[in-house]
Short mmCIF file of C-alpha atoms in Angstrom, two decimals:
data_model
loop_
_atom_site.label_atom_id
_atom_site.label_comp_id
_atom_site.label_asym_id
_atom_site.label_seq_id
_atom_site.Cartn_x
_atom_site.Cartn_y
_atom_site.Cartn_z
CA MET A 1361 -49.22 73.56 173.98
CA ARG A 1362 -45.25 73.78 175.38
CA LYS A 1363 -45.69 73.18 179.73
CA PRO A 1364 -43.45 75.93 181.06
CA ALA A 1365 -40.83 72.70 182.93
CA ALA A 1366 -40.00 71.79 179.06
CA GLY A 1367 -39.12 75.00 178.40
CA ALA A 1368 -36.57 75.87 181.40
CA ALA A 1369 -35.15 72.76 180.77
CA LEU A 1370 -33.71 74.09 177.39
CA ALA A 1371 -32.21 76.81 179.50
CA VAL A 1372 -30.53 73.84 182.30
CA PRO A 1373 -27.04 73.43 179.76
CA ALA A 1374 -26.47 77.16 179.76
CA TRP A 1375 -27.25 77.46 183.49
CA ALA A 1376 -24.89 74.88 184.29
CA TRP A 1377 -22.17 75.73 182.39
CA LEU A 1378 -22.46 79.34 183.76
CA LEU A 1379 -22.51 78.02 187.56
CA LEU A 1380 -19.96 75.46 186.74
CA PHE A 1381 -17.02 77.70 185.25
CA PHE A 1382 -18.04 80.94 186.00
CA VAL A 1383 -19.79 81.16 189.54
CA ALA A 1384 -17.56 78.72 191.13
CA PRO A 1385 -14.79 80.11 190.25
CA VAL A 1386 -15.33 83.13 190.76
CA ALA A 1387 -16.56 81.99 194.59
CA MET A 1388 -13.46 80.08 195.08
CA VAL A 1389 -10.89 83.97 194.02
CA VAL A 1390 -13.67 85.25 196.65
CA TRP A 1391 -13.13 82.54 199.52
CA PHE A 1392 -8.98 82.65 199.20
CA SER A 1393 -8.66 86.66 199.31
CA PHE A 1394 -9.43 85.75 202.75
CA GLY A 1395 -6.68 83.31 203.04
CA TYR A 1396 -3.11 83.81 203.53
CA LYS A 1397 0.06 82.78 202.03
CA PRO A 1398 1.37 79.68 204.61
CA GLY A 1399 4.87 79.54 203.34
CA ILE A 1400 7.35 79.57 200.47
CA PHE A 1401 6.57 76.73 199.03
CA GLY A 1402 2.64 77.10 200.15
CA THR A 1403 0.24 79.14 197.64
CA HIS A 1404 -3.09 79.25 199.82
CA ALA A 1405 -4.23 78.47 203.30
CA ASN A 1406 -7.87 79.06 204.90
CA ASP A 1407 -7.65 78.60 208.67
CA ILE A 1408 -7.25 81.78 209.60
CA LEU A 1409 -9.68 84.38 207.96
CA SER A 1410 -8.73 87.73 208.14
CA PHE A 1411 -9.22 90.77 206.11
CA ASP A 1412 -5.60 91.40 205.85
CA ARG A 1413 -4.80 90.87 202.32
CA TYR A 1414 -6.99 93.60 201.18
CA VAL A 1415 -5.14 96.45 203.42
CA GLU A 1416 -2.45 94.45 201.63
CA ALA A 1417 -3.53 94.86 198.06
CA VAL A 1418 -4.47 98.40 199.06
CA SER A 1419 -0.93 99.78 198.48
CA PRO A 1420 0.54 102.49 197.01
CA THR A 1421 1.80 100.46 194.06
CA PHE A 1422 -1.60 98.91 193.47
CA PHE A 1423 -3.68 102.08 194.13
CA ALA A 1424 -1.37 103.67 191.26
CA THR A 1425 -1.27 100.73 188.94
CA PHE A 1426 -5.14 101.33 189.56
CA GLN A 1427 -5.35 104.89 188.86
CA ASN A 1428 -3.39 103.73 185.33
CA THR A 1429 -5.64 100.74 184.46
CA LEU A 1430 -9.15 103.08 184.81
CA TRP A 1431 -7.11 106.25 182.87
CA VAL A 1432 -6.19 102.49 179.96
CA GLY A 1433 -9.64 101.76 180.33
CA ILE A 1434 -12.20 104.77 180.05
CA ILE A 1435 -9.74 106.22 177.02
CA GLY A 1436 -9.67 102.64 175.05
CA THR A 1437 -13.52 102.07 175.79
CA VAL A 1438 -14.28 105.81 174.05
CA LEU A 1439 -11.69 105.63 171.58
CA CYS A 1440 -13.15 102.39 170.47
CA PHE A 1441 -16.87 103.78 170.36
CA LEU A 1442 -15.35 107.21 168.26
CA ILE A 1443 -14.03 104.75 166.32
CA GLY A 1444 -16.38 101.76 166.07
CA ALA A 1445 -19.78 103.82 165.24
CA PRO A 1446 -18.72 105.65 162.37
CA VAL A 1447 -17.75 102.32 160.93
CA ALA A 1448 -21.05 100.70 162.40
CA TYR A 1449 -23.47 103.54 161.15
CA TRP A 1450 -21.91 102.92 158.11
CA MET A 1451 -22.17 99.34 157.44
CA ALA A 1452 -25.69 99.51 158.30
CA PHE A 1453 -27.18 102.45 156.60
CA LYS A 1454 -24.68 103.01 153.50
CA VAL A 1455 -23.12 99.85 152.58
CA ASN A 1456 -25.24 97.87 149.78
CA PRO A 1457 -26.65 94.78 151.85
CA SER A 1458 -24.98 92.26 149.89
CA ARG A 1459 -21.94 93.03 150.78
CA ARG A 1460 -22.46 93.68 154.50
CA GLY A 1461 -21.65 89.98 155.22
CA LEU A 1462 -18.19 90.54 153.59
CA LEU A 1463 -17.35 93.63 155.87
CA ILE A 1464 -18.76 91.65 158.73
CA ALA A 1465 -16.44 88.78 157.79
CA LEU A 1466 -13.59 91.53 157.25
CA VAL A 1467 -14.05 93.24 161.11
CA LEU A 1468 -13.96 89.51 162.25
CA VAL A 1469 -10.87 88.87 160.63
CA PRO A 1470 -8.16 89.81 163.55
CA PHE A 1471 -9.72 87.33 166.00
CA TRP A 1472 -8.77 84.35 163.29
CA THR A 1473 -5.00 85.04 164.86
CA ASN A 1474 -3.95 84.79 168.00
CA PHE A 1475 -4.40 87.32 170.69
CA LEU A 1476 -0.62 87.77 171.82
CA VAL A 1477 0.38 87.27 168.18
CA ARG A 1478 -1.49 90.37 167.16
CA THR A 1479 -0.40 92.53 170.22
CA ILE A 1480 3.51 91.42 169.48
CA GLY A 1481 2.24 92.86 165.95
CA TRP A 1482 2.36 95.79 167.19
CA GLN A 1483 5.10 95.64 168.86
CA VAL A 1484 7.20 95.11 165.39
CA ILE A 1485 5.21 98.23 163.91
CA LEU A 1486 5.64 100.73 166.91
CA ALA A 1487 9.09 99.64 167.95
CA PRO A 1488 11.83 102.56 167.33
CA GLU A 1489 13.90 100.52 164.37
CA GLY A 1490 10.35 99.78 162.89
CA TRP A 1491 8.78 100.23 159.64
CA LEU A 1492 6.36 103.38 161.09
CA SER A 1493 9.44 104.90 163.01
CA SER A 1494 11.68 104.17 159.91
CA LEU A 1495 8.88 106.09 156.74
CA LEU A 1496 7.76 109.28 159.94
CA GLN A 1497 11.26 110.07 159.57
CA GLY A 1498 12.30 109.46 156.25
CA ILE A 1499 8.90 112.09 155.38
CA GLY A 1500 10.11 114.39 157.50
CA VAL A 1501 7.40 113.83 160.44
CA LEU A 1502 10.29 112.40 162.42
CA ASP A 1503 13.51 114.08 163.90
CA GLY A 1504 14.50 111.15 166.04
CA PRO A 1505 13.51 106.85 166.56
CA LEU A 1506 9.28 106.61 167.39
CA ALA A 1507 8.87 106.88 171.30
CA LEU A 1508 5.81 105.08 171.24
CA MET A 1509 7.08 101.76 173.00
CA TYR A 1510 6.86 100.98 176.54
CA THR A 1511 4.47 103.74 177.01
CA ARG A 1512 0.92 104.14 178.08
CA THR A 1513 -0.03 105.45 174.81
CA ALA A 1514 1.12 101.91 173.17
CA VAL A 1515 -1.21 100.59 175.12
CA VAL A 1516 -4.21 102.21 174.80
CA ILE A 1517 -3.13 101.70 170.74
CA GLY A 1518 -3.22 98.11 171.48
CA VAL A 1519 -6.31 98.09 173.36
CA VAL A 1520 -8.32 99.63 170.86
CA TYR A 1521 -6.61 97.29 168.04
CA ASN A 1522 -7.70 94.55 170.01
CA TYR A 1523 -10.99 95.00 171.50
CA LEU A 1524 -12.56 97.27 168.60
CA PRO A 1525 -14.69 94.52 166.82
CA LEU A 1526 -16.26 93.66 169.95
CA MET A 1527 -17.80 97.37 169.74
CA ILE A 1528 -18.50 97.39 166.16
CA LEU A 1529 -20.23 94.40 165.49
CA PRO A 1530 -23.04 95.47 168.85
CA LEU A 1531 -23.27 98.47 166.69
CA PHE A 1532 -24.41 97.64 163.64
CA VAL A 1533 -27.38 95.32 164.79
CA ALA A 1534 -28.20 98.12 166.34
CA PHE A 1535 -28.23 100.77 163.52
CA ASP A 1536 -29.38 97.86 161.30
CA ARG A 1537 -32.71 97.14 163.45
CA VAL A 1538 -33.90 100.61 163.11
CA GLY A 1539 -34.44 100.40 160.29
CA PRO A 1540 -35.04 102.89 156.89
CA ALA A 1541 -38.46 102.87 157.77
CA LEU A 1542 -38.23 104.85 161.05
CA ARG A 1543 -35.88 107.31 159.60
CA GLU A 1544 -37.56 108.25 156.45
CA ALA A 1545 -40.70 109.26 159.19
CA SER A 1546 -38.14 110.93 160.84
CA LYS A 1547 -37.17 113.06 157.56
CA ASP A 1548 -40.83 113.56 156.13
CA LEU A 1549 -41.79 115.19 159.51
CA GLY A 1550 -39.05 117.60 159.58
CA ALA A 1551 -36.08 116.57 161.15
CA GLY A 1552 -32.88 116.88 159.42
CA LYS A 1553 -29.82 114.08 159.45
CA TRP A 1554 -28.69 115.02 162.35
CA ALA A 1555 -31.80 115.41 164.02
CA THR A 1556 -32.39 112.26 163.15
CA PHE A 1557 -29.67 110.51 164.43
CA PHE A 1558 -29.69 112.17 167.59
CA ARG A 1559 -33.70 111.43 168.24
CA VAL A 1560 -34.00 108.29 166.15
CA THR A 1561 -31.25 106.47 165.45
CA LEU A 1562 -29.27 106.89 168.73
CA PRO A 1563 -31.82 106.65 171.65
CA LEU A 1564 -33.11 103.29 169.52
CA SER A 1565 -29.75 102.16 169.23
CA GLN A 1566 -29.13 102.29 172.98
CA PRO A 1567 -29.07 98.69 173.85
CA GLY A 1568 -26.20 97.65 171.75
CA ILE A 1569 -24.06 100.93 172.19
CA ILE A 1570 -24.33 99.83 176.29
CA ALA A 1571 -23.67 95.81 175.27
CA GLY A 1572 -20.06 97.65 173.07
CA VAL A 1573 -19.61 98.97 176.05
CA LEU A 1574 -19.52 96.62 178.13
CA LEU A 1575 -18.35 94.24 176.36
CA VAL A 1576 -14.82 96.43 175.87
CA PHE A 1577 -14.39 98.00 178.95
CA ILE A 1578 -15.09 94.74 180.96
CA PRO A 1579 -11.79 92.74 179.13
CA LEU A 1580 -10.00 96.08 178.82
CA MET A 1581 -9.73 96.52 182.66
CA GLY A 1582 -8.43 92.88 183.41
CA ASP A 1583 -6.36 92.59 180.21
CA TYR A 1584 -2.30 92.45 181.29
CA ILE A 1585 -0.96 90.93 177.92
CA THR A 1586 -0.83 94.17 176.12
CA ALA A 1587 0.17 96.42 178.77
CA THR A 1588 3.09 93.37 179.42
CA VAL A 1589 3.71 93.05 175.88
CA LEU A 1590 3.44 97.26 174.63
CA GLY A 1591 3.33 99.01 178.10
CA GLY A 1592 6.41 97.79 180.46
CA ALA A 1593 6.70 99.86 183.22
CA GLN A 1594 5.23 102.93 182.08
CA GLY A 1595 2.15 100.95 181.00
CA ASN A 1596 1.32 98.43 183.78
CA MET A 1597 -1.74 97.47 184.46
CA VAL A 1598 -3.85 95.76 187.26
CA GLY A 1599 -4.14 92.46 185.46
CA GLN A 1600 -0.71 92.69 185.50
CA LEU A 1601 -0.30 92.50 189.31
CA VAL A 1602 -3.20 89.71 189.62
CA ALA A 1603 -1.08 87.43 187.44
CA SER A 1604 2.04 87.63 189.02
CA GLN A 1605 0.81 86.92 192.33
CA PHE A 1606 -0.90 84.00 190.97
CA GLN A 1607 2.27 82.81 188.72
CA THR A 1608 5.73 84.22 190.02
CA ALA A 1609 5.02 85.12 193.85
CA GLN A 1610 2.55 82.31 194.19
CA ASN A 1611 0.58 84.55 196.81
CA TRP A 1612 -3.09 83.59 195.82
CA ALA A 1613 -4.37 84.97 198.61
CA LEU A 1614 -2.85 88.61 197.89
CA GLY A 1615 -3.82 87.97 193.86
CA SER A 1616 -7.47 87.12 194.81
CA ALA A 1617 -8.07 89.81 197.06
CA MET A 1618 -6.73 92.12 193.57
CA ALA A 1619 -9.14 90.23 191.83
CA VAL A 1620 -11.67 91.28 193.47
CA LEU A 1621 -11.14 95.00 194.03
CA LEU A 1622 -11.20 95.27 190.68
CA MET A 1623 -13.66 93.19 189.82
CA LEU A 1624 -15.78 95.52 192.81
CA VAL A 1625 -14.18 98.99 191.15
CA ILE A 1626 -15.26 98.09 187.62
CA MET A 1627 -19.19 97.14 188.72
CA LEU A 1628 -19.16 100.99 190.64
CA THR A 1629 -17.64 102.39 187.93
CA ILE A 1630 -20.31 101.09 185.41
CA GLY A 1631 -22.91 102.08 187.98
CA ILE A 1632 -22.02 105.80 188.28
CA ALA A 1633 -21.46 106.10 184.44
CA ALA A 1634 -24.95 104.69 184.34
CA VAL A 1635 -26.49 106.94 186.32
CA LEU A 1636 -24.67 109.81 185.10
CA ILE A 1637 -25.81 109.01 181.49
CA TRP A 1638 -29.40 108.79 183.40
CA LEU A 1639 -29.03 112.05 184.71
CA VAL A 1640 -27.43 113.79 181.20
CA THR A 1641 -30.32 112.23 179.36
CA LEU A 1642 -33.53 113.06 181.67
CA PRO A 1643 -34.29 116.22 180.20
CA PHE A 1644 -34.25 115.11 176.63
CA ARG A 1645 -36.94 112.01 178.16
CA THR A 1646 -38.55 114.11 179.58
CA ARG A 1647 -38.72 117.30 176.90
CA ASN A 1648 -39.71 114.28 174.03
CA ARG A 1649 -42.71 111.93 176.25
CA LEU A 1650 -45.53 111.35 174.66
CA VAL A 1651 -48.60 112.57 176.92
CA LEU A 1652 -51.99 110.14 176.03
CA GLY A 1653 -54.91 112.08 177.14
CA THR A 1654 -55.39 115.08 179.44
CA PRO A 1655 -52.41 115.95 181.42
CA GLU A 1656 -52.95 116.43 184.85
CA GLY A 1657 -54.25 119.37 186.27
CA GLN A 1658 -55.64 120.63 182.90
CA THR A 1659 -59.55 120.18 181.37
CA ALA A 1660 -60.33 118.62 178.31
CA THR A 1661 -61.34 121.65 176.53
CA ASP A 1662 -57.95 123.58 177.29
CA ALA A 1663 -55.88 120.54 176.05
CA SER A 1664 -57.88 120.05 172.74
CA ALA A 1665 -56.56 123.92 172.12
CA LYS A 1666 -53.64 123.19 171.87
CA THR A 1667 -51.43 121.87 168.86
CA PRO A 1668 -50.52 118.53 168.74
CA VAL A 1669 -46.56 119.32 168.81
CA GLU A 1670 -47.55 121.13 172.34
CA VAL A 1671 -48.91 117.61 173.57
CA LEU A 1672 -46.51 115.65 172.40
CA SER A 1673 -43.54 118.65 174.28
#
């Protein structure tokens, strides 16, 4: 019998990696956020601790940029789910199992190219003098050049393209684990395709949906490459402000305060979304709850008089 200590030792490398490359850098960022910029050539100093950088960070410019970032993050995540869910469902249930490996590889193909190169590719496509603009003008859809570059819409298009595979893969795994047996059982009990999807497939795929949403929303909120290449001034995001404070202004304290605020807002947004989803789905979970034995306040004779459907509902 394997000893618990031996099993726990297998997790030591992962915990060491997590502490060294995640916990320690985040702790340093939090520590720097309480400091200040000591001079023109200095980056940070922590001999005097205060919340002044947080007050400085919450400026009208930062607030407006944060609103834009939150809008892009939510819209981008929703679009990734709306596009990725049908694709993952099709791959899991409609495609021959022998071809799924090829389709998964095709989903991963964009990751074989550098993130910046993929984003610049969209700059070429969306440019006013690009081939898409010429095509749309040639078929009469547009009267003038395409005006999408350096707008918030261009940023949304870019982030959906860049993060869509991170939504498709968890959803595919979740749908694939449902298996055909449960769906066939649902159909045998009289449920249609839509009822089977919403009452069997979708609830059982909830872990994959949560994983996909988190994998897309969290990095999307901190993305600054897509906003820099495609957004310009209209598509400015918080990640750009943080990067500029570290790289250009050399004000690590203010940049750290902005980064900490961004992390707090991401956690707050996820918490609010989780509570809202829990409240919305509560009536459905209560209605479909399985009751074993005699319900409280009811005799065995009364319970035996009810049909199985009445007991389940």
